[in-house]
PDB file of C-alpha atoms in Angstrom:
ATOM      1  CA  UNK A  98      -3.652  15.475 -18.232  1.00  0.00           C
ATOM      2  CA  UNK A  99      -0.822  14.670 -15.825  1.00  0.00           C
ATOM      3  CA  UNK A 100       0.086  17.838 -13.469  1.00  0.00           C
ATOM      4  CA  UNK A 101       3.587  19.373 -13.785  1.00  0.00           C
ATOM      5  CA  UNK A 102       4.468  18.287 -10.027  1.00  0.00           C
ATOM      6  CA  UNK A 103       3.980  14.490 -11.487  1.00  0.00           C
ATOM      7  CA  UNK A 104       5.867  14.624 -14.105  1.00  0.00           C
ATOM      8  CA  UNK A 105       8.863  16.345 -12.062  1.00  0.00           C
ATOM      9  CA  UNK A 106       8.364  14.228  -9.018  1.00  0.00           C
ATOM     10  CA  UNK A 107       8.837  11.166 -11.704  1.00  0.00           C
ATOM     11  CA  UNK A 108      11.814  12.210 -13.206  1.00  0.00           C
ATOM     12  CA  UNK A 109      13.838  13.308 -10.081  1.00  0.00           C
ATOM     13  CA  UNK A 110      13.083   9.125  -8.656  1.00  0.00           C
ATOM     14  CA  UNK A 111      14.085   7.662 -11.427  1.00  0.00           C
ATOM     15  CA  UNK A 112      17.348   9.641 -11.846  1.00  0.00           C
ATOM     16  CA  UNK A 113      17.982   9.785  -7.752  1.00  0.00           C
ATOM     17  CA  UNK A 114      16.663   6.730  -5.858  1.00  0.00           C
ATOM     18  CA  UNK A 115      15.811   4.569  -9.099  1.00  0.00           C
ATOM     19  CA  UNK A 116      19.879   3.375  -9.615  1.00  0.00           C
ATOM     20  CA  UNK A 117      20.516   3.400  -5.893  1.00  0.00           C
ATOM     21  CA  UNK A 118      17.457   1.132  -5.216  1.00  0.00           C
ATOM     22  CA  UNK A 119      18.779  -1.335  -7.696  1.00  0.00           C
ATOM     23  CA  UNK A 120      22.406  -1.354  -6.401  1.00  0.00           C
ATOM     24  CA  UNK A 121      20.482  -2.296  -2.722  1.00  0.00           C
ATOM     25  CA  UNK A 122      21.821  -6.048  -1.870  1.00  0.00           C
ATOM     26  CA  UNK A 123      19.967  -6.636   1.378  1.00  0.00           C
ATOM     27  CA  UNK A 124      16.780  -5.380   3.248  1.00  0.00           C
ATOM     28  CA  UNK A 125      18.884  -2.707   5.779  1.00  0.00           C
ATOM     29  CA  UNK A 126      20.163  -1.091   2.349  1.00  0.00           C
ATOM     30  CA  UNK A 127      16.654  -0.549   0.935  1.00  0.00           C
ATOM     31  CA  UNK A 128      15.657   0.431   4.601  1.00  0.00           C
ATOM     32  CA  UNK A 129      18.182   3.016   4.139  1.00  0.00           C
ATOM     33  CA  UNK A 130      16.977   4.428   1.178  1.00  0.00           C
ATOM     34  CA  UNK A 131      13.472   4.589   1.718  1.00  0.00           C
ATOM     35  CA  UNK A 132      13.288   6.972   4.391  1.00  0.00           C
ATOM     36  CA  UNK A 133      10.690   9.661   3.508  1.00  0.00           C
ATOM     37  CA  UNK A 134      10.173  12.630   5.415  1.00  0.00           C
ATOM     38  CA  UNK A 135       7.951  13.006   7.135  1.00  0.00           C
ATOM     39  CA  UNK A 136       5.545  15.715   7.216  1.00  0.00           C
ATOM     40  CA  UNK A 137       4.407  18.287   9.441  1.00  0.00           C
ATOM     41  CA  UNK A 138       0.915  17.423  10.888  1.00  0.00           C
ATOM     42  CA  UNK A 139      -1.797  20.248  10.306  1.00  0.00           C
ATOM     43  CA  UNK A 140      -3.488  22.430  12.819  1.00  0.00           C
ATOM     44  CA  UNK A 141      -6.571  19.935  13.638  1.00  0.00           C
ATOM     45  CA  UNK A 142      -4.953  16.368  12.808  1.00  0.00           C
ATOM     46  CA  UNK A 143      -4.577  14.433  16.325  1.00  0.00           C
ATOM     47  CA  UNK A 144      -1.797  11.538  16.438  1.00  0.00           C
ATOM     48  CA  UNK A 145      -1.510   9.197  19.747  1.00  0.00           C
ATOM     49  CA  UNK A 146       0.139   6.157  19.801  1.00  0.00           C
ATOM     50  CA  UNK A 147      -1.448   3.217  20.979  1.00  0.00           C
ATOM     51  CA  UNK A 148      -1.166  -0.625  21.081  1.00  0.00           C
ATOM     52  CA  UNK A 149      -4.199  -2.456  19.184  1.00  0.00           C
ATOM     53  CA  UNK A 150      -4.415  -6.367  19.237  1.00  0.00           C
ATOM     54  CA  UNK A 151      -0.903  -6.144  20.699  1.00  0.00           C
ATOM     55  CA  UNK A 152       0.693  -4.252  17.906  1.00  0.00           C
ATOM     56  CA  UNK A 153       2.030  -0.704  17.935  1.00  0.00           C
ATOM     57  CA  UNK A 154       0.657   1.917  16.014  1.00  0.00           C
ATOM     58  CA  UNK A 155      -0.541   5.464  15.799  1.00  0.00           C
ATOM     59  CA  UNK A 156      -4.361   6.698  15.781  1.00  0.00           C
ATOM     60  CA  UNK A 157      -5.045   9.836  13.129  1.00  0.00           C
ATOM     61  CA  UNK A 158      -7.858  11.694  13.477  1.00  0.00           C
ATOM     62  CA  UNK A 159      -8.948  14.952  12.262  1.00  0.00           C
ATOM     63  CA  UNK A 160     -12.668  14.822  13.383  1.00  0.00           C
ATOM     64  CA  UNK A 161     -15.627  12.997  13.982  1.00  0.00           C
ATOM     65  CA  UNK A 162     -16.038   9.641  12.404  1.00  0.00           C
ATOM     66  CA  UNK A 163     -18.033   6.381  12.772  1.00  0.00           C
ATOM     67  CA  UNK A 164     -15.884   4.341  10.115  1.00  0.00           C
ATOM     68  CA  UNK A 165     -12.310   3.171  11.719  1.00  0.00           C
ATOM     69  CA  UNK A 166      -9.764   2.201   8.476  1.00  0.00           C
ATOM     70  CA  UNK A 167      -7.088   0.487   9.285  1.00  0.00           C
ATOM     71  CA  UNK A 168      -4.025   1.539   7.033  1.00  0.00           C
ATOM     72  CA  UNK A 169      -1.107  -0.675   5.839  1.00  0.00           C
ATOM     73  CA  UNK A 170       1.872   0.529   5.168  1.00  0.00           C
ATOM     74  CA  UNK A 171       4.031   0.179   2.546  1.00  0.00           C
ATOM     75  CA  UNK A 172       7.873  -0.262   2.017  1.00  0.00           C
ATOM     76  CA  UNK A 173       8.593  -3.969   0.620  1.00  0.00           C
ATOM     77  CA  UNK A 174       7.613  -5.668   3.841  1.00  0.00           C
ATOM     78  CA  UNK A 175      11.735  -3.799   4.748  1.00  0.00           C
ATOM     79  CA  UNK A 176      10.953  -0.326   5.502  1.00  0.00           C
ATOM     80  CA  UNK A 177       9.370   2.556   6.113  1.00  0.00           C
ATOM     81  CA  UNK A 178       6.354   3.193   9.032  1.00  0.00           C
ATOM     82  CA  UNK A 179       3.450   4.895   9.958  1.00  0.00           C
ATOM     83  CA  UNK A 180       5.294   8.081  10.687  1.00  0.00           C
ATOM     84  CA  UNK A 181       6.472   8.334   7.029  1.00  0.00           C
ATOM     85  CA  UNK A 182       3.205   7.415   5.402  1.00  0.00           C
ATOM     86  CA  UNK A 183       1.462  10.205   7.335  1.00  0.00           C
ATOM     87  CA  UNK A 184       1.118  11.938   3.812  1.00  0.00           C
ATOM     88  CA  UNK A 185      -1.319   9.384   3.641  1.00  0.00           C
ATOM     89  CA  UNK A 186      -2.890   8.781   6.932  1.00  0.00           C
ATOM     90  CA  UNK A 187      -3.360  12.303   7.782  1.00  0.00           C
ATOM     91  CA  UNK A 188      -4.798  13.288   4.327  1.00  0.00           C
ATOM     92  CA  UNK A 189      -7.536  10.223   4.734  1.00  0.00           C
ATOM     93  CA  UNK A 190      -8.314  11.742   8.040  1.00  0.00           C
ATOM     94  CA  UNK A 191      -8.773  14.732   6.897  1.00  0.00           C
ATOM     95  CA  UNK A 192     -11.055  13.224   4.323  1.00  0.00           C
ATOM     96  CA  UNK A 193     -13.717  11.629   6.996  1.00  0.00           C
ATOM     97  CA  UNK A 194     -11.910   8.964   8.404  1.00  0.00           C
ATOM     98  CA  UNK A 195     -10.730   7.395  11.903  1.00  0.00           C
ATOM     99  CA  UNK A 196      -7.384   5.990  10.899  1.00  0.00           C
ATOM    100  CA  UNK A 197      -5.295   3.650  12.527  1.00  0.00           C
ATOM    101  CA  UNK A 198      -1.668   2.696  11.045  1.00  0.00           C
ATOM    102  CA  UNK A 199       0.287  -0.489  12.439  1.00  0.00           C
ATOM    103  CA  UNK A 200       3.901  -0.419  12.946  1.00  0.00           C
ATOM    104  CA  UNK A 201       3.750  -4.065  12.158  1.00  0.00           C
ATOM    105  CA  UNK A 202       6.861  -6.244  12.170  1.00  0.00           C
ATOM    106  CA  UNK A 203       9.439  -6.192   9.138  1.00  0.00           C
ATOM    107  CA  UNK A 204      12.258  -7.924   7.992  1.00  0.00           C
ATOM    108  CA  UNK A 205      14.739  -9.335   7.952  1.00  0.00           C
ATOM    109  CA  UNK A 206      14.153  -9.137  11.555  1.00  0.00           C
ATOM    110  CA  UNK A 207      10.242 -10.485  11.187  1.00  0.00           C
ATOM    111  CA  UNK A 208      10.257 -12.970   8.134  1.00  0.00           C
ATOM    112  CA  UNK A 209       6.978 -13.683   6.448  1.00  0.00           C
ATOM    113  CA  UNK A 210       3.997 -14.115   7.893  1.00  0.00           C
ATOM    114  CA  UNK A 211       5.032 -11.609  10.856  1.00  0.00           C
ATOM    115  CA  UNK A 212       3.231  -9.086   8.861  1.00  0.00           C
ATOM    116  CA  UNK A 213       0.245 -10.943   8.539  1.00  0.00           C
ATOM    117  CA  UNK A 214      -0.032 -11.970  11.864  1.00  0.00           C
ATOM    118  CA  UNK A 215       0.380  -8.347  13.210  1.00  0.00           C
ATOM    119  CA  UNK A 216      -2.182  -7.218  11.074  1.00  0.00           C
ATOM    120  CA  UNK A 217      -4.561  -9.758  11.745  1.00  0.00           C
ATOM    121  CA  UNK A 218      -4.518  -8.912  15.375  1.00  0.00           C
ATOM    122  CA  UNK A 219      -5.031  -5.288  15.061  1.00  0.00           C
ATOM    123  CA  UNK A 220      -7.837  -5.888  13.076  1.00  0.00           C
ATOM    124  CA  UNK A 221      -9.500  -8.294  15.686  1.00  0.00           C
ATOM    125  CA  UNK A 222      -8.562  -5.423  18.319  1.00  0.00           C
ATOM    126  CA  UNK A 223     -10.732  -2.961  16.287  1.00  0.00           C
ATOM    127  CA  UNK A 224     -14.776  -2.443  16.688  1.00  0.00           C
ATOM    128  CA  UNK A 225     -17.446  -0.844  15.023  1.00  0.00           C
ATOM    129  CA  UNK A 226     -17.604  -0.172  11.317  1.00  0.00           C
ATOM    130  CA  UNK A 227     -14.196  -1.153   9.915  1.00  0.00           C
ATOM    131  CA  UNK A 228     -12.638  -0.268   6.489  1.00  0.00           C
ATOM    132  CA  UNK A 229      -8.740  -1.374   4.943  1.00  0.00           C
ATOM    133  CA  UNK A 230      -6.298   0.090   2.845  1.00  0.00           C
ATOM    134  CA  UNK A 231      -2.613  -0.412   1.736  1.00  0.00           C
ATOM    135  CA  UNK A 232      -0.391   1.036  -0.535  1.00  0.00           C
ATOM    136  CA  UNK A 233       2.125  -1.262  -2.459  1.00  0.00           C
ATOM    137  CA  UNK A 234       2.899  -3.741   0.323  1.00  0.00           C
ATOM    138  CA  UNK A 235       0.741  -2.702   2.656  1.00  0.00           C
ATOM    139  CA  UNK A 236      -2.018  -3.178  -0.246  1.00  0.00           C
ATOM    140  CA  UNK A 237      -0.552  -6.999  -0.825  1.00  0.00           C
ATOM    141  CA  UNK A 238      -0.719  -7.180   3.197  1.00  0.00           C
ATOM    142  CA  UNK A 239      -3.937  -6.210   3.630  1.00  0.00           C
ATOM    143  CA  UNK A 240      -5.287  -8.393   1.166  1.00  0.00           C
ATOM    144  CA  UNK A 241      -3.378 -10.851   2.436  1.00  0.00           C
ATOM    145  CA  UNK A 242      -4.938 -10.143   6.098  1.00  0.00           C
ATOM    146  CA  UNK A 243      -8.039 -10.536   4.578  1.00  0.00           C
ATOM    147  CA  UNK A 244      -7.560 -13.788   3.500  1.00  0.00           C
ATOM    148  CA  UNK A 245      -6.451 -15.088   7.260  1.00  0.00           C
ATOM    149  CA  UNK A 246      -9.694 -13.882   8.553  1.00  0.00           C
ATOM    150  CA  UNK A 247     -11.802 -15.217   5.703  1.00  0.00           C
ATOM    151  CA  UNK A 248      -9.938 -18.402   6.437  1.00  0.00           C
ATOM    152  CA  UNK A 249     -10.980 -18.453  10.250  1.00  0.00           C
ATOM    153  CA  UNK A 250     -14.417 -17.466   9.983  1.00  0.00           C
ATOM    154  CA  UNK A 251     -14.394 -13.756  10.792  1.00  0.00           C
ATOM    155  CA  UNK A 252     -16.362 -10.850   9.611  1.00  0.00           C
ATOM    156  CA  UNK A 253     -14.625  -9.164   6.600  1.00  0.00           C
ATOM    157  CA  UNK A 254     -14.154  -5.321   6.566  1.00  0.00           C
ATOM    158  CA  UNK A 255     -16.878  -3.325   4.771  1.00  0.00           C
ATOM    159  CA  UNK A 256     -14.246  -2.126   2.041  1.00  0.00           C
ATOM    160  CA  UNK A 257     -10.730  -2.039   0.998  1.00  0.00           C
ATOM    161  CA  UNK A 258      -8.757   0.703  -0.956  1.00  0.00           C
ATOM    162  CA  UNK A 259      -5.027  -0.394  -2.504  1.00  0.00           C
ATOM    163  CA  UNK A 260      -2.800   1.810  -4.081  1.00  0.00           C
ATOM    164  CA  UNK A 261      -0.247  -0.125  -5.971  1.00  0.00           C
ATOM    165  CA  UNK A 262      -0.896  -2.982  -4.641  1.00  0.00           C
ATOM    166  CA  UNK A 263       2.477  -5.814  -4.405  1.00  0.00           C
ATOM    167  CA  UNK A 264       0.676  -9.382  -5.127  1.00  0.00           C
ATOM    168  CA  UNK A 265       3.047 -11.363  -6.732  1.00  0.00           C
ATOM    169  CA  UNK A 266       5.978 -11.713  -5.151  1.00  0.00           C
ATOM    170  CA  UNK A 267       7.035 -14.401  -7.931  1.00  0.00           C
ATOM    171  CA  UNK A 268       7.244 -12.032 -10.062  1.00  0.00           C
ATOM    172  CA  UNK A 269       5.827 -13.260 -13.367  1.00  0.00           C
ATOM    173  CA  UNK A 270       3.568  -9.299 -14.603  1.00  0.00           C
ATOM    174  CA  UNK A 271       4.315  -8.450 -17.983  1.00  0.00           C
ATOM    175  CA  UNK A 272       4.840  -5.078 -16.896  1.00  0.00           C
ATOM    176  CA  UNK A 273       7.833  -5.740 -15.389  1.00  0.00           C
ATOM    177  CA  UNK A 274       9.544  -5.839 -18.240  1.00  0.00           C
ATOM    178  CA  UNK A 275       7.668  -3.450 -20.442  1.00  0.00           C
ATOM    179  CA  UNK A 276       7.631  -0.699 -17.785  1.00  0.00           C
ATOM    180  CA  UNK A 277      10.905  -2.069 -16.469  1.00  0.00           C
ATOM    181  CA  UNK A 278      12.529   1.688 -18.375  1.00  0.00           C
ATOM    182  CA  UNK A 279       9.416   4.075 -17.568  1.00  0.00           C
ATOM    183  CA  UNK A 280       8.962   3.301 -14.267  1.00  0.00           C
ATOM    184  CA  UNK A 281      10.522   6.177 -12.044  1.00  0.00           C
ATOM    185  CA  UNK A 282      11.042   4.175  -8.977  1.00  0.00           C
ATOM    186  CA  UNK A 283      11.825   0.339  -9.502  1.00  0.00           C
ATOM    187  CA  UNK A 284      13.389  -2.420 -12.049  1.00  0.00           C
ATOM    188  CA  UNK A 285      11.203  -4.685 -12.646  1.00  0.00           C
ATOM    189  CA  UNK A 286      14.255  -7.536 -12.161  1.00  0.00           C
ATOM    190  CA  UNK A 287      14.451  -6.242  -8.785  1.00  0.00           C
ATOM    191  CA  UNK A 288      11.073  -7.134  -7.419  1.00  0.00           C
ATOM    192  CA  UNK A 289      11.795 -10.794  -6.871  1.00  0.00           C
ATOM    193  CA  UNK A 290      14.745  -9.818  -5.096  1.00  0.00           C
ATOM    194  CA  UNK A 291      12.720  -7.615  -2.580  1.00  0.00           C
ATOM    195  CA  UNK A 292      10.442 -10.337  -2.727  1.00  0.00           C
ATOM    196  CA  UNK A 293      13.406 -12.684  -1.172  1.00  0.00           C
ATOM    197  CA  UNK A 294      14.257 -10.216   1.702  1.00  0.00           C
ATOM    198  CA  UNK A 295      10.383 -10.587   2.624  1.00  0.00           C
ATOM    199  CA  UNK A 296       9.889 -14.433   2.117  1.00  0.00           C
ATOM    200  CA  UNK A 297      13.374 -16.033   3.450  1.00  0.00           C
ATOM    201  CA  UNK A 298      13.081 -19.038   1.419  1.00  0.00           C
ATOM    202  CA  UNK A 299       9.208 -19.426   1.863  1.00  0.00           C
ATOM    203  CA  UNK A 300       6.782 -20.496  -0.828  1.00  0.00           C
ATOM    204  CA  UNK A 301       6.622 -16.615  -3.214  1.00  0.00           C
ATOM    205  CA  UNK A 302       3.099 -18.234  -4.988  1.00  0.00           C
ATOM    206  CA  UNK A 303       1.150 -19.203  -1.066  1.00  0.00           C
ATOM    207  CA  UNK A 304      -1.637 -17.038  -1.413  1.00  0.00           C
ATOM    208  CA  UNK A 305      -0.498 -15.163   2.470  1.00  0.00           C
ATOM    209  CA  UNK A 306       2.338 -13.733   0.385  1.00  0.00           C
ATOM    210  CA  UNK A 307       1.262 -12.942  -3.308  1.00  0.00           C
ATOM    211  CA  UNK A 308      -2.468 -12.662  -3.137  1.00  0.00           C
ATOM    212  CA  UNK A 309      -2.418 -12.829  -6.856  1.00  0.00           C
ATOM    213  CA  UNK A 310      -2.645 -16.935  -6.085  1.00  0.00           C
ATOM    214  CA  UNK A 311      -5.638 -16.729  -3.704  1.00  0.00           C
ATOM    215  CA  UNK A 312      -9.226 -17.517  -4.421  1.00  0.00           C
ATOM    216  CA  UNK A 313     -10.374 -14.107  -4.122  1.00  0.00           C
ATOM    217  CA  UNK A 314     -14.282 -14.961  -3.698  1.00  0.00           C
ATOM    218  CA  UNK A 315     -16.247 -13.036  -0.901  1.00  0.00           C
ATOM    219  CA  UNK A 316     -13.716 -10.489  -0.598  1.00  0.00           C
ATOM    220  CA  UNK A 317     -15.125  -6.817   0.178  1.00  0.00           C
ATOM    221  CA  UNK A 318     -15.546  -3.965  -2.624  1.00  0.00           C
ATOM    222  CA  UNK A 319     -12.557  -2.830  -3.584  1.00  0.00           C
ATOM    223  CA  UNK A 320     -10.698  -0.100  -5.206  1.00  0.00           C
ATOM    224  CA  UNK A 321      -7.464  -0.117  -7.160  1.00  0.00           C
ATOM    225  CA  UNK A 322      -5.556   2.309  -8.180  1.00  0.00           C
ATOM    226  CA  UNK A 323      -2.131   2.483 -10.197  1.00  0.00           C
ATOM    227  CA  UNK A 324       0.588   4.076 -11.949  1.00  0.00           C
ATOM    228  CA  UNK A 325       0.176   3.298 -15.811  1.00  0.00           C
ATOM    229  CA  UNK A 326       4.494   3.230 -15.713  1.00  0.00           C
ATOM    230  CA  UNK A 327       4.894   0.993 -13.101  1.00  0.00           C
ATOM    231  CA  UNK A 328       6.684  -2.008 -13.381  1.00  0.00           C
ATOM    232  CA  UNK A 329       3.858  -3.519 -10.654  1.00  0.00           C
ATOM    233  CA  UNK A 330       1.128  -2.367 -13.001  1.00  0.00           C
ATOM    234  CA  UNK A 331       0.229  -6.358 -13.827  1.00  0.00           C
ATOM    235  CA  UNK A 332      -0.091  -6.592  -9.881  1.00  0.00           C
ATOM    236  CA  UNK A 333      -3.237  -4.323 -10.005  1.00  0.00           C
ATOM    237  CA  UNK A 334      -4.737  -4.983 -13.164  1.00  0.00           C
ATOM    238  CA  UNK A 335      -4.610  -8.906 -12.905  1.00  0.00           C
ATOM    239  CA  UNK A 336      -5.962  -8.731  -9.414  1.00  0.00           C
ATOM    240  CA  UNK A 337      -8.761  -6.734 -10.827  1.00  0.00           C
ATOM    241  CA  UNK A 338      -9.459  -9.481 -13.647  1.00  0.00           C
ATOM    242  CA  UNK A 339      -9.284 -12.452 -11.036  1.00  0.00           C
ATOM    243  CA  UNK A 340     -11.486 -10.448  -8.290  1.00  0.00           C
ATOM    244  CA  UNK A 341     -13.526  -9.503 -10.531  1.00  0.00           C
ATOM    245  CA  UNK A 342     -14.467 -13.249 -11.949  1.00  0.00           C
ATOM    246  CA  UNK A 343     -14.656 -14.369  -8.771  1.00  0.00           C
ATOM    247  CA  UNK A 344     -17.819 -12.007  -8.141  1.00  0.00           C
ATOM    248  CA  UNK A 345     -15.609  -9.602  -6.026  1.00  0.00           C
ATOM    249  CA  UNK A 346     -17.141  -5.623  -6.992  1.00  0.00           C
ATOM    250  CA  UNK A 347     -13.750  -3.974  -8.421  1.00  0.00           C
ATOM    251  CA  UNK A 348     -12.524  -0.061  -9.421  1.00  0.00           C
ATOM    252  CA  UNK A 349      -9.294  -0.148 -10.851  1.00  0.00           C
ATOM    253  CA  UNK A 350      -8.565   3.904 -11.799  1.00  0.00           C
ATOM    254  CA  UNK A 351      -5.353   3.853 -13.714  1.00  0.00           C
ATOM    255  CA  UNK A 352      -3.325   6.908 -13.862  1.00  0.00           C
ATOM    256  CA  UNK A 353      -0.994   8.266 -16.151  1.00  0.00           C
ATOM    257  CA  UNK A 354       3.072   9.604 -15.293  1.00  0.00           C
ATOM    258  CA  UNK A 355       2.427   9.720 -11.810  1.00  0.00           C
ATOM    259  CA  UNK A 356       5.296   7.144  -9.831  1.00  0.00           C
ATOM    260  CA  UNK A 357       4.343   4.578  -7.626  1.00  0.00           C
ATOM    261  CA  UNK A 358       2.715   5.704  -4.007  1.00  0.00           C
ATOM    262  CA  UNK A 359       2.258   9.026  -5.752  1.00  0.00           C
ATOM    263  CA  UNK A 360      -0.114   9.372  -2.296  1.00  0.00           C
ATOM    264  CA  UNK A 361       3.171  10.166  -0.160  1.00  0.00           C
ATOM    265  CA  UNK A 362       3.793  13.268  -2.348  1.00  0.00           C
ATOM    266  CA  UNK A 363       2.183  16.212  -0.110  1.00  0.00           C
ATOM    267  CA  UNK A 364       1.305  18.780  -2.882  1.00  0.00           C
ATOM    268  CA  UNK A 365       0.790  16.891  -6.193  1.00  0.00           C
ATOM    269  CA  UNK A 366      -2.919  17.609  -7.348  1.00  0.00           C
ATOM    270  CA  UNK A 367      -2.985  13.166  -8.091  1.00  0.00           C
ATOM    271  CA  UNK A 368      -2.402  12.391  -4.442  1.00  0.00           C
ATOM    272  CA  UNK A 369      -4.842  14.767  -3.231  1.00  0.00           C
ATOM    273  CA  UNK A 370      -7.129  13.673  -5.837  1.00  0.00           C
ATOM    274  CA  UNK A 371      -6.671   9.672  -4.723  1.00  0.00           C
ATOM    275  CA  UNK A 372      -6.876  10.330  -1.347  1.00  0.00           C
ATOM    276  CA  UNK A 373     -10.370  12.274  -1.323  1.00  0.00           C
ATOM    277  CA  UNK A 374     -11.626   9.179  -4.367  1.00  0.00           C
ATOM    278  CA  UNK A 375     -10.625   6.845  -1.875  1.00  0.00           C
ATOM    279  CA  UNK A 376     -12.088   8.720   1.573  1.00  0.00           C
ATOM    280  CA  UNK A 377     -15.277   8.634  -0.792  1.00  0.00           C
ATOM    281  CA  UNK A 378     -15.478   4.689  -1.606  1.00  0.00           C
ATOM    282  CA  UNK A 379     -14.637   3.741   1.981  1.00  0.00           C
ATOM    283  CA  UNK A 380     -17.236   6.205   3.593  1.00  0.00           C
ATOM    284  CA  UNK A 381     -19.913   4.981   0.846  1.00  0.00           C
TER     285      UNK A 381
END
């Protein structure tokens, strides 16, 4: 049963940033929008910014680990940063982990593959036990990253959590359309759109970009999880299918009411509960 602070949170998105969202016409107007606070960081949680492989970033730690996750933001590739998606960071920290976020490059000043690049070269500037997770583009980005490295012969991070992952940015999920009214944050005739602010006229079906497209094979464990409303529900659920048959070990935990990144809402009894299932899968 969905908590009360779900169902609220869902209703006040899609009446407040739902419309405005869809009225966005360029990347700098959904930058504008999706600015979320915040929050303060507990007694305990240690932040320091850093460089890794050359890229920004901040380190989150809130004790003792020997597993290092790097995190990938979200925010359509446009917006958002580690700062903002310290809901997230912080709470994984809290749950076990070492966790360094990116503040890889975005556009429209960084076109695709800026964000693959950046996040390929943090991850070669990490050691020791490594783990990855994302949330809606940062989930498409890190499976993306993945990819690159598979590609040139590197090792492959232990596991990978996404939460909402974006992987096709062409747009063609069922869910789209038949979440296109329940979903409390996006139209599902918007997503190629965001997906054009991203690309700049590049290929939306290469495998870098929409993941979806990608032989999957010898990928790392992963775990999915997902909004049943949201209109990038297909994203998730066909990326389990496809992982899946390509021998890829795959938990896709789909939740009911909750929006999508229901993980940046500090106080709603679903994000705490994803963030500790997750800490769990990438400390197994």
């Amino acid at each position: 049963m969905a908590s009360l602070q779900a169902h609220v949170t869902s209703w006040i998105l899609r009446r407040k940033l739902k419309p405005k969202l869809a009225l966005a016409t360029d990347a700098l107007a959904v930058r504008r929008l999706m600015r979320p606070q915040p929050i303060k960081v507990p007694r305990g949680v240690r932040i320091t910014a850093q460089q890794v492989g050359g890229v920004p970033g901040e380190w989150v730690e809130a004790q003792k680990s020997d597993v290092t996750l790097l995190y990938l933001h979200g925010g359509g590739y446009v917006a958002c940063s580690p700062e903002m998606h310290r809901p997230i960071t912080v709470g994984l920290a809290q749950n076990g982990l070492r966790v360094f976020a990116p503040d890889y490059r975005m556009a429209p000043e960084h076109l695709f593959p800026a964000a693959v690049e950046d996040a390929v070269a943090v991850y070669r500037g990490l050691s020791g036990r490594v783990v990855v997770a994302g949330d809606s583009a940062g989930g498409g980005l890190a499976l993306a990253m993945m990819l690159s490295l598979r590609a040139s012969g590197d090792a492959l991070p232990w596991r990978v959590v996404l939460f909402s992952p974006w992987t096709d940015l062409a747009a063609t999920g069922d869910s789209l359309t038949t979440n296109d009214r329940r979903c409390a944050l996006f139209h599902g005739a918007n997503i190629q759109k965001g997906a054009g602010f991203y690309l700049g006229g590049a290929d939306p079906r290469n495998p870098l970009a929409s993941p979806l497209y990608a032989d999957l094979s010898k990928l790392p464990p992963m775990l999915i999880h997902v909004g049943e409303n949201e209109v990038l529900l297909d994203d998730s659920t066909r990326l389990a299918e496809k992982a899946r048959t390509a021998g890829v070990r795959v938990e896709l935990k789909i939740w009911p009411v909750v929006p999508h990144d229901w993980q940046l809402v500090a106080g709603m009894p679903e994000a705490k509960h994803s963030l500790r299932e997750a800490a769990r899968f990438l400390l197994a």
